[in-house]
């Protein structure tokens, strides 16, 4: 190939330490009209607020006004603008056909997704950085608790990281319903986050008690929240990677292992880290159920909706590590192993709750959530043709879930009206059982939810076994490949320049 | 890849989408340094086969190998030696040509000065160095296609798969693309090219592979194909002065002659004997019957006609009738 005689205008150099995807996303993202408008608008509004606070009021009142303005603007930038920018991240690559060009490079799906996420986080950090002069200005007006504000900034940044990861992870699905749900979810989070920040910044708030003895009550919640946010964000980001991955990539095993470890950590925190004399009493229990669900739901969703088949290549690491058949069955990617994984993790959760002598309500609630996820899987499997039985159909799963939810709500309303507020059948279906929680008999709900779980299991487990038998064929091929590798490791036909270090 | 190993090796490849078999037991090979044209009607299975070869899809059965590496079992090794130009290509927004190429160079593992040299090389080769500062998504179709080729060449692949690279290009861009392909072929690379412009493929390719309904119809050189078609029957256009008589009656009486099409001032016939003696005999008969013959020449079959004829045979029908040149009169 001829070499160019005239030097071309090469792009401004960016460090090789930054990943290719990050470099590309930063170059693209920082030039988009949305970012430029949001960035300039953010600065302009803050500047306007500073001027307004000095002109109209004075002293600590103007300080509070400016404080509120900065926090509201930051929440909007980090919780709304940044995640929304990631809403089309993967779908755009799929739709335009550029994803295939990436797949034939050395980039794997995780590198692609992670690069997009880090780039958006870079933009979020820019918003944070440019707000610092305003925080400094606010400091000179007095009445600022530095530790509180720093702690809150860190928490807000973590929340933004997790939320953006979740949105990017879900951006690979081409469901309009999901898009609307995500947008509504983000919209709902804004007032929640603002009031959450206001609560934490109050004189009795969490960060102002750091130096007091009540910190012993708070730290498990903080740790639980950090674990839940990280795991939920990471699991959904991995789910996004899975939606764009080739059959030779495994993005499931890591999520399963992390979910197991995080669930164990949350249970341990709940059991052993909370002071029995805590002033918060049962509130801790509710908060830890919320954290557990933040970890449990993405993990279970990922396992149930996993691809049915993968390339033989992904089984090689399992063969190399000499995992036991049971270990392989649980950690292999694929929805069939996912069903067994769901069974294991849920049994562990229920077992632990029973072991710690918790109330029936906790167990019923866990069953309801499990059935909410498993019943649509069972129904959608039943609706599939025999030919499709080994294949994933995520869309049909989500549609079935929405259909069952609507049917449950209709059932509950009808039954409540017919029985004059004394429904019974509603206890069988997860969503109607949840809505009619106060009206339904506790023992009956528990029993019917167990029945619902058994029905789902009766449908799913035989198909999972059938699917396993099919996977065994791939496993044999993988073993053959592995043995071939051991006998004669194939060398790269043309060593890549990077590998030769030239 | 050793010289004895075929650069591309497809064996009994099958891929179905639901009930439709897009590729059905397809087998062919391409030697190192060979330029192979891949021809088929829309939906014949070309793109599916090419996507499997590019490790973007998996076969249901059979094997596909690039440089001796199975695309299903060793996709990473295949990607190291394979360049892929898809039929539809969209460049990223808000990136210049140089930044676009820089991104893919990084994605292929190049770093530092080596990356810069490589980018300059491929931009220069594809003639995009002067457009390096232009936005990649604001270029003409021809320039975009060159950018796609530029990207595919970044990691110096030995095998290139080009799906409809000339589609939508203007004549000049087509000529430029043809020149680039020729240089790449002279450089010893193996190219598998699909296109609808068969005459161009005939000029560019060492071999042509025709497929239909996912099955192989023909595998050989363009010359072999045309020779095969020519030995079948010869087409002759006969033109007479209007009003000097109807040649149809005379022609119908000649042995081995079959009327194919009525022209405005003559007829197109098909002969089973293309020897000069047979042609001279026919001309003599026409002149002898009092017709004022103004034109008498044989028509060489081109690849398009051969392809259509081959499709007709594969589908069990007789040679496709040409479109009528006259509109039936109103009743």
mmCIF file with all atom_site columns, C-alpha atoms in Angstrom, chain A residues 1-21 23-25 27-29 31-33 92-93 96-107 246-249 311-313 387 481 484-485 488 490-494 496-500 502, chain B residues 1 16 18-19 51 54-56 58 68-69 72-75 77 79-81 84 86 89-96 98-100 102-104 106-112 114-116 118-125 129-130 132-133 148 151 153 155-158 184 187 189:
data_model
loop_
_atom_site.group_PDB
_atom_site.id
_atom_site.type_symbol
_atom_site.label_atom_id
_atom_site.label_alt_id
_atom_site.label_comp_id
_atom_site.label_asym_id
_atom_site.label_entity_id
_atom_site.label_seq_id
_atom_site.pdbx_PDB_ins_code
_atom_site.Cartn_x
_atom_site.Cartn_y
_atom_site.Cartn_z
_atom_site.occupancy
_atom_site.B_iso_or_equiv
_atom_site.pdbx_formal_charge
_atom_site.auth_seq_id
_atom_site.auth_comp_id
_atom_site.auth_asym_id
_atom_site.auth_atom_id
_atom_site.pdbx_PDB_model_num
ATOM 1   C CA . UNK A 1 1   ? 0.000   0.000   0.000  1.00 0.00 ? 1   UNK A CA 1
ATOM 2   C CA . UNK A 1 2   ? 1.346   3.397   -0.884 1.00 0.00 ? 2   UNK A CA 1
ATOM 3   C CA . UNK A 1 3   ? 2.197   5.847   1.830  1.00 0.00 ? 3   UNK A CA 1
ATOM 4   C CA . UNK A 1 4   ? 0.713   9.303   1.711  1.00 0.00 ? 4   UNK A CA 1
ATOM 5   C CA . UNK A 1 5   ? 3.245   11.831  0.580  1.00 0.00 ? 5   UNK A CA 1
ATOM 6   C CA . UNK A 1 6   ? 1.372   14.806  2.002  1.00 0.00 ? 6   UNK A CA 1
ATOM 7   C CA . UNK A 1 7   ? 0.868   14.818  5.744  1.00 0.00 ? 7   UNK A CA 1
ATOM 8   C CA . UNK A 1 8   ? -2.804  14.755  6.675  1.00 0.00 ? 8   UNK A CA 1
ATOM 9   C CA . UNK A 1 9   ? -4.429  16.797  9.415  1.00 0.00 ? 9   UNK A CA 1
ATOM 10  C CA . UNK A 1 10  ? -4.494  14.294  12.205 1.00 0.00 ? 10  UNK A CA 1
ATOM 11  C CA . UNK A 1 11  ? -6.855  14.888  15.117 1.00 0.00 ? 11  UNK A CA 1
ATOM 12  C CA . UNK A 1 12  ? -5.763  16.537  18.335 1.00 0.00 ? 12  UNK A CA 1
ATOM 13  C CA . UNK A 1 13  ? -3.956  13.829  20.241 1.00 0.00 ? 13  UNK A CA 1
ATOM 14  C CA . UNK A 1 14  ? -5.729  12.275  23.209 1.00 0.00 ? 14  UNK A CA 1
ATOM 15  C CA . UNK A 1 15  ? -3.880  9.983   25.564 1.00 0.00 ? 15  UNK A CA 1
ATOM 16  C CA . UNK A 1 16  ? -3.617  6.293   24.696 1.00 0.00 ? 16  UNK A CA 1
ATOM 17  C CA . UNK A 1 17  ? -4.545  5.582   28.296 1.00 0.00 ? 17  UNK A CA 1
ATOM 18  C CA . UNK A 1 18  ? -8.090  6.652   27.523 1.00 0.00 ? 18  UNK A CA 1
ATOM 19  C CA . UNK A 1 19  ? -10.041 3.872   25.890 1.00 0.00 ? 19  UNK A CA 1
ATOM 20  C CA . UNK A 1 20  ? -10.971 4.230   22.203 1.00 0.00 ? 20  UNK A CA 1
ATOM 21  C CA . UNK A 1 21  ? -14.672 4.422   23.014 1.00 0.00 ? 21  UNK A CA 1
ATOM 22  C CA . UNK A 1 23  ? -12.089 9.218   23.237 1.00 0.00 ? 23  UNK A CA 1
ATOM 23  C CA . UNK A 1 24  ? -14.736 8.904   20.556 1.00 0.00 ? 24  UNK A CA 1
ATOM 24  C CA . UNK A 1 25  ? -17.652 9.598   22.878 1.00 0.00 ? 25  UNK A CA 1
ATOM 25  C CA . UNK A 1 27  ? -15.132 14.052  20.985 1.00 0.00 ? 27  UNK A CA 1
ATOM 26  C CA . UNK A 1 28  ? -18.711 13.520  19.850 1.00 0.00 ? 28  UNK A CA 1
ATOM 27  C CA . UNK A 1 29  ? -20.524 14.319  23.097 1.00 0.00 ? 29  UNK A CA 1
ATOM 28  C CA . UNK A 1 31  ? -19.879 18.914  20.426 1.00 0.00 ? 31  UNK A CA 1
ATOM 29  C CA . UNK A 1 32  ? -23.542 17.989  20.604 1.00 0.00 ? 32  UNK A CA 1
ATOM 30  C CA . UNK A 1 33  ? -26.047 20.829  20.728 1.00 0.00 ? 33  UNK A CA 1
ATOM 31  C CA . UNK A 1 92  ? -28.430 4.517   18.021 1.00 0.00 ? 92  UNK A CA 1
ATOM 32  C CA . UNK A 1 93  ? -25.429 2.252   17.410 1.00 0.00 ? 93  UNK A CA 1
ATOM 33  C CA . UNK A 1 96  ? -27.321 3.022   12.329 1.00 0.00 ? 96  UNK A CA 1
ATOM 34  C CA . UNK A 1 97  ? -25.379 -0.202  11.776 1.00 0.00 ? 97  UNK A CA 1
ATOM 35  C CA . UNK A 1 98  ? -22.229 1.204   13.387 1.00 0.00 ? 98  UNK A CA 1
ATOM 36  C CA . UNK A 1 99  ? -22.338 -1.436  16.084 1.00 0.00 ? 99  UNK A CA 1
ATOM 37  C CA . UNK A 1 100 ? -21.313 -4.161  13.626 1.00 0.00 ? 100 UNK A CA 1
ATOM 38  C CA . UNK A 1 101 ? -18.256 -2.152  12.664 1.00 0.00 ? 101 UNK A CA 1
ATOM 39  C CA . UNK A 1 102 ? -17.276 -2.016  16.319 1.00 0.00 ? 102 UNK A CA 1
ATOM 40  C CA . UNK A 1 103 ? -17.879 -5.728  16.822 1.00 0.00 ? 103 UNK A CA 1
ATOM 41  C CA . UNK A 1 104 ? -15.249 -6.646  14.259 1.00 0.00 ? 104 UNK A CA 1
ATOM 42  C CA . UNK A 1 105 ? -12.576 -4.609  16.042 1.00 0.00 ? 105 UNK A CA 1
ATOM 43  C CA . UNK A 1 106 ? -10.884 -5.586  19.288 1.00 0.00 ? 106 UNK A CA 1
ATOM 44  C CA . UNK A 1 107 ? -13.578 -3.852  21.331 1.00 0.00 ? 107 UNK A CA 1
ATOM 45  C CA . UNK A 1 246 ? -21.831 -11.365 20.098 1.00 0.00 ? 246 UNK A CA 1
ATOM 46  C CA . UNK A 1 247 ? -22.611 -14.967 21.055 1.00 0.00 ? 247 UNK A CA 1
ATOM 47  C CA . UNK A 1 248 ? -18.998 -15.447 22.099 1.00 0.00 ? 248 UNK A CA 1
ATOM 48  C CA . UNK A 1 249 ? -19.190 -12.977 25.007 1.00 0.00 ? 249 UNK A CA 1
ATOM 49  C CA . UNK A 1 311 ? -21.012 -19.830 21.229 1.00 0.00 ? 311 UNK A CA 1
ATOM 50  C CA . UNK A 1 312 ? -19.064 -22.844 22.492 1.00 0.00 ? 312 UNK A CA 1
ATOM 51  C CA . UNK A 1 313 ? -16.183 -20.453 23.173 1.00 0.00 ? 313 UNK A CA 1
ATOM 52  C CA . UNK A 1 387 ? -39.349 -24.046 17.664 1.00 0.00 ? 387 UNK A CA 1
ATOM 53  C CA . UNK A 1 481 ? -11.767 -26.817 21.349 1.00 0.00 ? 481 UNK A CA 1
ATOM 54  C CA . UNK A 1 484 ? -7.162  -28.774 20.731 1.00 0.00 ? 484 UNK A CA 1
ATOM 55  C CA . UNK A 1 485 ? -5.811  -25.581 22.266 1.00 0.00 ? 485 UNK A CA 1
ATOM 56  C CA . UNK A 1 488 ? -1.468  -27.219 19.579 1.00 0.00 ? 488 UNK A CA 1
ATOM 57  C CA . UNK A 1 490 ? -2.746  -21.770 17.350 1.00 0.00 ? 490 UNK A CA 1
ATOM 58  C CA . UNK A 1 491 ? -0.610  -18.766 16.749 1.00 0.00 ? 491 UNK A CA 1
ATOM 59  C CA . UNK A 1 492 ? -1.928  -15.555 15.353 1.00 0.00 ? 492 UNK A CA 1
ATOM 60  C CA . UNK A 1 493 ? -1.366  -15.710 11.590 1.00 0.00 ? 493 UNK A CA 1
ATOM 61  C CA . UNK A 1 494 ? -0.173  -12.139 11.472 1.00 0.00 ? 494 UNK A CA 1
ATOM 62  C CA . UNK A 1 496 ? -0.678  -7.428  15.478 1.00 0.00 ? 496 UNK A CA 1
ATOM 63  C CA . UNK A 1 497 ? 1.704   -4.491  15.720 1.00 0.00 ? 497 UNK A CA 1
ATOM 64  C CA . UNK A 1 498 ? 0.503   -3.831  19.252 1.00 0.00 ? 498 UNK A CA 1
ATOM 65  C CA . UNK A 1 499 ? 1.343   -7.384  20.300 1.00 0.00 ? 499 UNK A CA 1
ATOM 66  C CA . UNK A 1 500 ? 4.829   -7.259  18.865 1.00 0.00 ? 500 UNK A CA 1
ATOM 67  C CA . UNK A 1 502 ? 6.687   -2.373  17.494 1.00 0.00 ? 502 UNK A CA 1
ATOM 68  C CA . UNK B 2 1   ? -2.072  -18.137 6.661  1.00 0.00 ? 1   UNK B CA 1
ATOM 69  C CA . UNK B 2 16  ? -32.124 -20.281 8.150  1.00 0.00 ? 16  UNK B CA 1
ATOM 70  C CA . UNK B 2 18  ? -37.523 -19.142 10.572 1.00 0.00 ? 18  UNK B CA 1
ATOM 71  C CA . UNK B 2 19  ? -38.707 -21.223 7.629  1.00 0.00 ? 19  UNK B CA 1
ATOM 72  C CA . UNK B 2 51  ? -21.968 -11.597 7.495  1.00 0.00 ? 51  UNK B CA 1
ATOM 73  C CA . UNK B 2 54  ? -17.300 -11.462 8.932  1.00 0.00 ? 54  UNK B CA 1
ATOM 74  C CA . UNK B 2 55  ? -18.115 -13.198 12.279 1.00 0.00 ? 55  UNK B CA 1
ATOM 75  C CA . UNK B 2 56  ? -21.304 -11.136 12.617 1.00 0.00 ? 56  UNK B CA 1
ATOM 76  C CA . UNK B 2 58  ? -23.406 -17.802 13.137 1.00 0.00 ? 58  UNK B CA 1
ATOM 77  C CA . UNK B 2 68  ? -7.806  -21.405 8.082  1.00 0.00 ? 68  UNK B CA 1
ATOM 78  C CA . UNK B 2 69  ? -9.606  -20.055 11.188 1.00 0.00 ? 69  UNK B CA 1
ATOM 79  C CA . UNK B 2 72  ? -17.455 -19.594 14.842 1.00 0.00 ? 72  UNK B CA 1
ATOM 80  C CA . UNK B 2 73  ? -14.642 -21.058 16.913 1.00 0.00 ? 73  UNK B CA 1
ATOM 81  C CA . UNK B 2 74  ? -11.940 -18.451 16.382 1.00 0.00 ? 74  UNK B CA 1
ATOM 82  C CA . UNK B 2 75  ? -13.702 -15.157 15.702 1.00 0.00 ? 75  UNK B CA 1
ATOM 83  C CA . UNK B 2 77  ? -8.266  -14.526 14.950 1.00 0.00 ? 77  UNK B CA 1
ATOM 84  C CA . UNK B 2 79  ? -11.175 -10.406 12.798 1.00 0.00 ? 79  UNK B CA 1
ATOM 85  C CA . UNK B 2 80  ? -7.431  -9.792  12.862 1.00 0.00 ? 80  UNK B CA 1
ATOM 86  C CA . UNK B 2 81  ? -7.084  -10.726 9.202  1.00 0.00 ? 81  UNK B CA 1
ATOM 87  C CA . UNK B 2 84  ? -15.450 -5.803  6.254  1.00 0.00 ? 84  UNK B CA 1
ATOM 88  C CA . UNK B 2 86  ? -21.039 -3.515  4.708  1.00 0.00 ? 86  UNK B CA 1
ATOM 89  C CA . UNK B 2 89  ? -22.690 2.448   6.026  1.00 0.00 ? 89  UNK B CA 1
ATOM 90  C CA . UNK B 2 90  ? -23.348 5.378   8.333  1.00 0.00 ? 90  UNK B CA 1
ATOM 91  C CA . UNK B 2 91  ? -20.539 7.531   9.695  1.00 0.00 ? 91  UNK B CA 1
ATOM 92  C CA . UNK B 2 92  ? -20.717 8.982   13.205 1.00 0.00 ? 92  UNK B CA 1
ATOM 93  C CA . UNK B 2 93  ? -22.015 12.488  13.794 1.00 0.00 ? 93  UNK B CA 1
ATOM 94  C CA . UNK B 2 94  ? -19.733 15.238  15.053 1.00 0.00 ? 94  UNK B CA 1
ATOM 95  C CA . UNK B 2 95  ? -16.502 13.447  14.121 1.00 0.00 ? 95  UNK B CA 1
ATOM 96  C CA . UNK B 2 96  ? -14.105 14.529  11.407 1.00 0.00 ? 96  UNK B CA 1
ATOM 97  C CA . UNK B 2 98  ? -9.406  11.929  10.742 1.00 0.00 ? 98  UNK B CA 1
ATOM 98  C CA . UNK B 2 99  ? -11.089 11.474  14.132 1.00 0.00 ? 99  UNK B CA 1
ATOM 99  C CA . UNK B 2 100 ? -13.271 8.712   12.737 1.00 0.00 ? 100 UNK B CA 1
ATOM 100 C CA . UNK B 2 102 ? -8.325  7.567   14.608 1.00 0.00 ? 102 UNK B CA 1
ATOM 101 C CA . UNK B 2 103 ? -11.107 5.951   16.640 1.00 0.00 ? 103 UNK B CA 1
ATOM 102 C CA . UNK B 2 104 ? -11.034 2.749   14.610 1.00 0.00 ? 104 UNK B CA 1
ATOM 103 C CA . UNK B 2 106 ? -7.399  2.796   18.470 1.00 0.00 ? 106 UNK B CA 1
ATOM 104 C CA . UNK B 2 107 ? -10.121 0.146   18.429 1.00 0.00 ? 107 UNK B CA 1
ATOM 105 C CA . UNK B 2 108 ? -7.782  -2.106  16.432 1.00 0.00 ? 108 UNK B CA 1
ATOM 106 C CA . UNK B 2 109 ? -5.100  -1.688  19.067 1.00 0.00 ? 109 UNK B CA 1
ATOM 107 C CA . UNK B 2 110 ? -2.777  0.853   17.461 1.00 0.00 ? 110 UNK B CA 1
ATOM 108 C CA . UNK B 2 111 ? -1.174  3.411   19.728 1.00 0.00 ? 111 UNK B CA 1
ATOM 109 C CA . UNK B 2 112 ? 1.190   6.376   19.659 1.00 0.00 ? 112 UNK B CA 1
ATOM 110 C CA . UNK B 2 114 ? 2.384   3.913   14.957 1.00 0.00 ? 114 UNK B CA 1
ATOM 111 C CA . UNK B 2 115 ? -1.267  4.856   14.991 1.00 0.00 ? 115 UNK B CA 1
ATOM 112 C CA . UNK B 2 116 ? -0.531  8.239   13.433 1.00 0.00 ? 116 UNK B CA 1
ATOM 113 C CA . UNK B 2 118 ? -1.127  4.068   10.009 1.00 0.00 ? 118 UNK B CA 1
ATOM 114 C CA . UNK B 2 119 ? -3.840  6.713   9.783  1.00 0.00 ? 119 UNK B CA 1
ATOM 115 C CA . UNK B 2 120 ? -1.744  8.766   7.361  1.00 0.00 ? 120 UNK B CA 1
ATOM 116 C CA . UNK B 2 121 ? -1.124  5.645   5.269  1.00 0.00 ? 121 UNK B CA 1
ATOM 117 C CA . UNK B 2 122 ? -4.749  4.657   4.848  1.00 0.00 ? 122 UNK B CA 1
ATOM 118 C CA . UNK B 2 123 ? -6.016  8.212   4.424  1.00 0.00 ? 123 UNK B CA 1
ATOM 119 C CA . UNK B 2 124 ? -3.421  8.733   1.718  1.00 0.00 ? 124 UNK B CA 1
ATOM 120 C CA . UNK B 2 125 ? -4.197  5.435   0.018  1.00 0.00 ? 125 UNK B CA 1
ATOM 121 C CA . UNK B 2 129 ? -6.073  12.937  3.368  1.00 0.00 ? 129 UNK B CA 1
ATOM 122 C CA . UNK B 2 130 ? -7.314  16.181  1.849  1.00 0.00 ? 130 UNK B CA 1
ATOM 123 C CA . UNK B 2 132 ? -9.347  14.787  6.914  1.00 0.00 ? 132 UNK B CA 1
ATOM 124 C CA . UNK B 2 133 ? -10.939 17.836  8.554  1.00 0.00 ? 133 UNK B CA 1
ATOM 125 C CA . UNK B 2 148 ? -15.591 2.791   4.856  1.00 0.00 ? 148 UNK B CA 1
ATOM 126 C CA . UNK B 2 151 ? -11.627 1.953   8.011  1.00 0.00 ? 151 UNK B CA 1
ATOM 127 C CA . UNK B 2 153 ? -7.944  -1.356  5.759  1.00 0.00 ? 153 UNK B CA 1
ATOM 128 C CA . UNK B 2 155 ? -5.466  -3.173  10.523 1.00 0.00 ? 155 UNK B CA 1
ATOM 129 C CA . UNK B 2 156 ? -3.920  -4.290  7.233  1.00 0.00 ? 156 UNK B CA 1
ATOM 130 C CA . UNK B 2 157 ? -6.252  -7.250  6.641  1.00 0.00 ? 157 UNK B CA 1
ATOM 131 C CA . UNK B 2 158 ? -5.323  -9.983  4.189  1.00 0.00 ? 158 UNK B CA 1
ATOM 132 C CA . UNK B 2 184 ? -5.474  -4.121  -3.232 1.00 0.00 ? 184 UNK B CA 1
ATOM 133 C CA . UNK B 2 187 ? -1.006  -6.277  -3.257 1.00 0.00 ? 187 UNK B CA 1
ATOM 134 C CA . UNK B 2 189 ? -5.081  -9.530  -0.740 1.00 0.00 ? 189 UNK B CA 1
#
